[in-house]
mmCIF file of C-alpha atoms in Angstrom:
data_model
loop_
_atom_site.group_PDB
_atom_site.id
_atom_site.type_symbol
_atom_site.label_atom_id
_atom_site.label_comp_id
_atom_site.label_asym_id
_atom_site.label_seq_id
_atom_site.Cartn_x
_atom_site.Cartn_y
_atom_site.Cartn_z
ATOM 1 C CA MET A 1 -36.185 293.544 66.970
ATOM 2 C CA GLU A 2 -33.410 295.821 68.267
ATOM 3 C CA LEU A 3 -30.938 294.167 65.879
ATOM 4 C CA ILE A 4 -33.142 294.907 62.877
ATOM 5 C CA ILE A 5 -33.688 298.493 63.983
ATOM 6 C CA THR A 6 -29.965 298.968 64.644
ATOM 7 C CA GLY A 7 -29.153 297.679 61.175
ATOM 8 C CA LEU A 8 -31.773 299.921 59.552
ATOM 9 C CA VAL A 9 -30.696 303.017 61.484
ATOM 10 C CA ALA A 10 -27.047 302.373 60.677
ATOM 11 C CA GLY A 11 -28.033 301.929 57.036
ATOM 12 C CA VAL A 12 -29.717 305.335 57.025
ATOM 13 C CA GLY A 13 -26.618 306.758 58.738
ATOM 14 C CA GLY A 14 -24.377 305.258 56.062
ATOM 15 C CA LEU A 15 -26.629 306.675 53.340
ATOM 16 C CA VAL A 16 -26.577 310.166 54.881
ATOM 17 C CA GLN A 17 -22.809 310.113 55.419
ATOM 18 C CA GLY A 18 -22.240 308.788 51.926
ATOM 19 C CA VAL A 19 -24.180 311.712 50.448
ATOM 20 C CA THR A 20 -23.219 314.535 52.822
ATOM 21 C CA GLY A 21 -19.782 313.401 54.091
ATOM 22 C CA PHE A 22 -20.798 313.137 57.763
ATOM 23 C CA GLY A 23 -23.686 312.231 60.044
ATOM 24 C CA SER A 24 -23.748 308.465 60.587
ATOM 25 C CA GLY A 25 -23.049 308.774 64.317
ATOM 26 C CA ILE A 26 -25.616 311.529 64.746
ATOM 27 C CA ILE A 27 -28.321 309.493 62.995
ATOM 28 C CA MET A 28 -27.595 306.428 65.125
ATOM 29 C CA MET A 29 -27.593 308.398 68.384
ATOM 30 C CA MET A 30 -31.071 309.691 67.563
ATOM 31 C CA ILE A 31 -32.445 306.134 67.926
ATOM 32 C CA LEU A 32 -30.033 303.801 69.766
ATOM 33 C CA PRO A 33 -30.559 305.386 73.228
ATOM 34 C CA TYR A 34 -34.141 304.061 73.105
ATOM 35 C CA PHE A 35 -32.732 300.515 73.181
ATOM 36 C CA PHE A 36 -29.440 300.915 75.053
ATOM 37 C CA ALA A 37 -28.091 303.087 77.859
ATOM 38 C CA VAL A 38 -26.594 306.293 76.422
ATOM 39 C CA PRO A 39 -22.944 305.316 77.161
ATOM 40 C CA SER A 40 -23.477 301.896 75.540
ATOM 41 C CA ALA A 41 -25.332 303.432 72.587
ATOM 42 C CA ALA A 42 -22.408 305.814 72.030
ATOM 43 C CA GLY A 43 -19.997 302.878 72.086
ATOM 44 C CA ILE A 44 -22.083 300.827 69.669
ATOM 45 C CA SER A 45 -22.347 303.811 67.322
ATOM 46 C CA ASN A 46 -18.562 304.348 67.457
ATOM 47 C CA ALA A 47 -17.830 300.704 66.696
ATOM 48 C CA ILE A 48 -20.269 300.641 63.765
ATOM 49 C CA SER A 49 -18.797 303.842 62.299
ATOM 50 C CA ILE A 50 -15.391 302.186 61.897
ATOM 51 C CA VAL A 51 -16.762 300.275 58.890
ATOM 52 C CA ILE A 52 -17.449 303.373 56.789
ATOM 53 C CA LEU A 53 -14.298 305.172 57.969
ATOM 54 C CA VAL A 54 -12.013 302.399 56.714
ATOM 55 C CA SER A 55 -13.156 302.963 53.129
ATOM 56 C CA MET A 56 -12.741 306.740 53.478
ATOM 57 C CA ILE A 57 -9.179 306.417 54.770
ATOM 58 C CA TRP A 58 -8.291 304.098 51.908
ATOM 59 C CA SER A 59 -9.627 306.608 49.392
ATOM 60 C CA TYR A 60 -7.628 309.544 50.823
ATOM 61 C CA ARG A 61 -4.579 307.709 52.231
ATOM 62 C CA LYS A 62 -2.139 309.683 50.044
ATOM 63 C CA TYR A 63 -3.174 312.974 51.663
ATOM 64 C CA ILE A 64 -2.843 311.993 55.325
ATOM 65 C CA LYS A 65 -0.067 313.730 57.313
ATOM 66 C CA TRP A 66 0.286 311.353 60.230
ATOM 67 C CA ARG A 67 2.767 313.465 62.205
ATOM 68 C CA GLU A 68 0.354 316.384 62.270
ATOM 69 C CA LEU A 69 -2.266 314.127 63.845
ATOM 70 C CA ILE A 70 -0.204 313.286 66.938
ATOM 71 C CA MET A 71 -0.932 316.392 69.032
ATOM 72 C CA PRO A 72 -4.673 316.810 68.336
ATOM 73 C CA ILE A 73 -5.357 313.076 68.598
ATOM 74 C CA ALA A 74 -3.443 312.713 71.886
ATOM 75 C CA LEU A 75 -5.444 315.560 73.440
ATOM 76 C CA TYR A 76 -8.705 314.322 71.915
ATOM 77 C CA LEU A 77 -8.266 310.780 73.255
ATOM 78 C CA ALA A 78 -7.289 311.989 76.719
ATOM 79 C CA VAL A 79 -10.421 314.130 76.954
ATOM 80 C CA CYS A 80 -12.575 311.322 75.510
ATOM 81 C CA SER A 81 -11.311 308.940 78.183
ATOM 82 C CA GLY A 82 -12.297 311.283 80.992
ATOM 83 C CA ALA A 83 -15.688 311.991 79.409
ATOM 84 C CA ILE A 84 -16.404 308.257 78.967
ATOM 85 C CA ILE A 85 -15.602 307.568 82.626
ATOM 86 C CA PHE A 86 -17.739 310.499 83.777
ATOM 87 C CA GLY A 87 -20.629 309.667 81.459
ATOM 88 C CA SER A 88 -20.794 306.045 82.622
ATOM 89 C CA SER A 89 -21.269 307.212 86.227
ATOM 90 C CA VAL A 90 -24.183 309.567 85.514
ATOM 91 C CA ASP A 91 -27.822 308.511 85.953
ATOM 92 C CA GLY A 92 -29.333 307.167 82.728
ATOM 93 C CA GLY A 93 -32.317 309.523 82.832
ATOM 94 C CA VAL A 94 -30.048 312.504 83.292
ATOM 95 C CA MET A 95 -27.887 311.342 80.391
ATOM 96 C CA LYS A 96 -30.919 311.121 78.083
ATOM 97 C CA LYS A 97 -31.988 314.633 79.035
ATOM 98 C CA ALA A 98 -28.429 315.874 78.490
ATOM 99 C CA LEU A 99 -28.364 314.127 75.108
ATOM 100 C CA GLY A 100 -31.663 315.791 74.239
ATOM 101 C CA VAL A 101 -30.251 319.240 75.003
ATOM 102 C CA PHE A 102 -27.111 318.406 73.047
ATOM 103 C CA LEU A 103 -29.078 317.274 69.980
ATOM 104 C CA VAL A 104 -31.196 320.434 70.002
ATOM 105 C CA MET A 105 -28.030 322.547 70.245
ATOM 106 C CA LEU A 106 -26.454 320.457 67.489
ATOM 107 C CA SER A 107 -29.469 321.091 65.245
ATOM 108 C CA ILE A 108 -29.241 324.845 65.857
ATOM 109 C CA TYR A 109 -25.492 324.722 65.234
ATOM 110 C CA PHE A 110 -25.863 322.973 61.870
ATOM 111 C CA LEU A 111 -28.792 325.099 60.704
ATOM 112 C CA PHE A 112 -27.458 328.529 61.651
ATOM 113 C CA ILE A 113 -23.757 328.436 62.648
ATOM 114 C CA ALA A 114 -21.802 325.635 60.940
ATOM 115 C CA LYS A 115 -21.415 327.245 57.516
ATOM 116 C CA LYS A 116 -20.108 330.504 58.966
ATOM 117 C CA ALA A 117 -17.777 328.657 61.334
ATOM 118 C CA GLY A 118 -16.406 326.574 58.479
ATOM 119 C CA GLU A 119 -15.652 329.721 56.489
ATOM 120 C CA LYS A 120 -13.547 331.262 59.266
ATOM 121 C CA ARG A 121 -10.154 329.822 58.459
ATOM 122 C CA GLY A 122 -6.952 330.794 60.236
ATOM 123 C CA LEU A 123 -8.213 330.318 63.799
ATOM 124 C CA GLY A 124 -5.622 330.739 66.543
ATOM 125 C CA ILE A 125 -4.126 327.808 68.454
ATOM 126 C CA PRO A 126 -6.176 328.404 71.665
ATOM 127 C CA VAL A 127 -9.425 328.315 69.660
ATOM 128 C CA LYS A 128 -8.345 325.162 67.803
ATOM 129 C CA LEU A 129 -7.489 323.500 71.119
ATOM 130 C CA PHE A 130 -10.914 324.460 72.440
ATOM 131 C CA PHE A 131 -12.578 322.654 69.516
ATOM 132 C CA ILE A 132 -10.513 319.525 70.166
ATOM 133 C CA VAL A 133 -11.365 319.498 73.875
ATOM 134 C CA ALA A 134 -15.061 320.211 73.259
ATOM 135 C CA SER A 135 -15.147 317.520 70.587
ATOM 136 C CA GLY A 136 -13.570 315.000 72.974
ATOM 137 C CA ILE A 137 -16.167 315.782 75.642
ATOM 138 C CA CYS A 138 -19.077 315.428 73.210
ATOM 139 C CA GLU A 139 -17.656 312.213 71.757
ATOM 140 C CA GLY A 140 -16.981 310.638 75.136
ATOM 141 C CA MET A 141 -20.370 311.581 76.576
ATOM 142 C CA PHE A 142 -22.660 311.103 73.581
ATOM 143 C CA GLY A 143 -20.665 309.531 70.744
ATOM 144 C CA ILE A 144 -21.118 312.701 68.665
ATOM 145 C CA GLY A 145 -17.860 314.654 68.540
ATOM 146 C CA GLY A 146 -17.558 315.073 64.797
ATOM 147 C CA PRO A 147 -18.954 318.568 64.175
ATOM 148 C CA LEU A 148 -16.407 320.388 66.339
ATOM 149 C CA LEU A 149 -13.536 318.237 65.089
ATOM 150 C CA VAL A 150 -14.624 319.176 61.566
ATOM 151 C CA ILE A 151 -14.016 322.858 62.368
ATOM 152 C CA TYR A 152 -10.520 322.066 63.663
ATOM 153 C CA PHE A 153 -9.482 320.238 60.492
ATOM 154 C CA LEU A 154 -11.159 322.761 58.202
ATOM 155 C CA ASN A 155 -8.792 325.304 59.742
ATOM 156 C CA SER A 156 -5.724 323.032 59.764
ATOM 157 C CA THR A 157 -5.631 321.617 56.220
ATOM 158 C CA ASP A 158 -4.960 323.117 52.785
ATOM 159 C CA ASP A 159 -7.465 321.355 50.511
ATOM 160 C CA SER A 160 -10.538 319.131 50.566
ATOM 161 C CA LYS A 161 -8.718 315.841 49.989
ATOM 162 C CA GLU A 162 -6.236 316.498 52.786
ATOM 163 C CA TYR A 163 -9.145 317.577 55.004
ATOM 164 C CA LEU A 164 -11.115 314.364 54.321
ATOM 165 C CA GLY A 165 -8.043 312.188 54.816
ATOM 166 C CA MET A 166 -6.975 313.851 58.072
ATOM 167 C CA LEU A 167 -10.527 313.968 59.461
ATOM 168 C CA SER A 168 -11.238 310.331 58.592
ATOM 169 C CA SER A 169 -7.947 309.273 60.180
ATOM 170 C CA ALA A 170 -8.754 311.180 63.366
ATOM 171 C CA PHE A 171 -12.206 309.643 63.456
ATOM 172 C CA ILE A 172 -11.087 306.061 62.977
ATOM 173 C CA ILE A 173 -8.316 306.355 65.576
ATOM 174 C CA GLY A 174 -10.804 307.894 67.984
ATOM 175 C CA CYS A 175 -13.537 305.348 67.270
ATOM 176 C CA THR A 176 -11.175 302.398 67.621
ATOM 177 C CA TYR A 177 -9.625 303.688 70.852
ATOM 178 C CA ASN A 178 -12.986 304.607 72.377
ATOM 179 C CA THR A 179 -14.457 301.229 71.446
ATOM 180 C CA ILE A 180 -11.591 299.359 73.124
ATOM 181 C CA PHE A 181 -11.732 301.704 76.142
ATOM 182 C CA ARG A 182 -15.473 301.133 76.541
ATOM 183 C CA VAL A 183 -14.987 297.351 76.308
ATOM 184 C CA ILE A 184 -12.335 297.514 79.051
ATOM 185 C CA ARG A 185 -14.608 299.694 81.203
ATOM 186 C CA GLY A 186 -17.495 297.249 80.764
ATOM 187 C CA ILE A 187 -19.642 299.758 78.864
ATOM 188 C CA ILE A 188 -19.677 297.654 75.701
ATOM 189 C CA LEU A 189 -20.551 294.085 76.666
ATOM 190 C CA PRO A 190 -20.572 290.808 74.697
ATOM 191 C CA GLU A 191 -24.352 291.161 74.429
ATOM 192 C CA HIS A 192 -23.797 294.312 72.335
ATOM 193 C CA PHE A 193 -21.627 292.610 69.715
ATOM 194 C CA ALA A 194 -24.630 291.364 67.727
ATOM 195 C CA ALA A 195 -25.967 294.918 67.467
ATOM 196 C CA ILE A 196 -22.544 296.139 66.321
ATOM 197 C CA ALA A 197 -22.429 293.425 63.653
ATOM 198 C CA ALA A 198 -25.962 294.257 62.465
ATOM 199 C CA GLY A 199 -25.093 297.940 62.357
ATOM 200 C CA GLY A 200 -21.845 297.249 60.514
ATOM 201 C CA ILE A 201 -23.735 295.422 57.783
ATOM 202 C CA GLY A 202 -26.342 298.176 57.661
ATOM 203 C CA ILE A 203 -23.895 301.061 57.401
ATOM 204 C CA PHE A 204 -21.951 299.269 54.653
ATOM 205 C CA ILE A 205 -25.115 298.720 52.608
ATOM 206 C CA GLY A 206 -26.174 302.324 53.202
ATOM 207 C CA SER A 207 -22.821 303.649 51.999
ATOM 208 C CA MET A 208 -23.016 301.471 48.881
ATOM 209 C CA ILE A 209 -26.507 302.784 48.099
ATOM 210 C CA ALA A 210 -25.211 306.330 48.601
ATOM 211 C CA LYS A 211 -22.566 305.778 45.928
ATOM 212 C CA LYS A 212 -25.316 304.831 43.478
ATOM 213 C CA LEU A 213 -27.562 307.761 44.391
ATOM 214 C CA VAL A 214 -25.116 310.543 45.174
ATOM 215 C CA ASP A 215 -25.406 312.152 41.737
ATOM 216 C CA LYS A 216 -29.211 312.011 41.795
ATOM 217 C CA LEU A 217 -29.874 313.484 45.238
ATOM 218 C CA ASN A 218 -29.599 317.027 46.555
ATOM 219 C CA PRO A 219 -27.045 316.881 49.406
ATOM 220 C CA GLU A 220 -28.047 320.292 50.789
ATOM 221 C CA LEU A 221 -31.713 319.295 51.012
ATOM 222 C CA ILE A 222 -30.772 316.046 52.755
ATOM 223 C CA LYS A 223 -28.563 317.976 55.186
ATOM 224 C CA LYS A 224 -31.337 320.392 56.145
ATOM 225 C CA PHE A 225 -33.817 317.562 56.621
ATOM 226 C CA THR A 226 -31.291 315.719 58.779
ATOM 227 C CA TYR A 227 -30.652 318.821 60.908
ATOM 228 C CA LEU A 228 -34.378 319.239 61.548
ATOM 229 C CA MET A 229 -34.698 315.571 62.498
ATOM 230 C CA ILE A 230 -31.790 315.950 64.925
ATOM 231 C CA GLY A 231 -33.610 318.799 66.656
ATOM 232 C CA LEU A 232 -36.860 316.800 66.773
ATOM 233 C CA ALA A 233 -35.061 313.799 68.276
ATOM 234 C CA GLY A 234 -33.562 316.075 70.932
ATOM 235 C CA VAL A 235 -37.003 317.432 71.842
ATOM 236 C CA LEU A 236 -38.392 313.880 72.130
ATOM 237 C CA PHE A 237 -35.563 312.947 74.550
ATOM 238 C CA LEU A 238 -36.513 315.970 76.683
ATOM 239 C CA ILE A 239 -40.222 315.137 76.891
#
């Protein structure tokens, strides 16, 4: 049953990301912690997300400035590593409560703050570094570091194609590294591989459906609905 649910949830995540440009990891982390420990759920979500990121990198490969990725990615991965180690040592019940608080905060962020934050370009280096560090902590602990990394690249790129290429590259490097790191640490186990495979198939199908529907759906309406669902999921984890 958990394989079917993982595939379906990943499919919804792929559909949402295909329409809105982000969100697959958030959608999966709303459900997967009910079937797996939070650290393992974050690892499974990361591994599944690689599927959709590969296609995004291919689409925007001409706009990626690899040298400019070295510093932020090095810092991001270092912080992720520490957060993964810390998160795997915390009690599972505490982690679910922490995830619940994080999801509620994430919902508030997306509904009331994200648009304004995205419009504030030209942030100073200390602020950019803060977003990288905070993103690494959130990614390592909960598998949801994207929103803060989005702000960093919005303020470090010149146009939308460069932004999508750089962000996708950062994500896939991070997801691949974190997946391998979690396997080495024994957080992702062989018994999780079937769920990753099911999710990989699901997210691919969801992204393909999104390509067919993207011109017929209202991305802003889908975003708002998703943000509300994130907040609801956070409340349910806290109950």
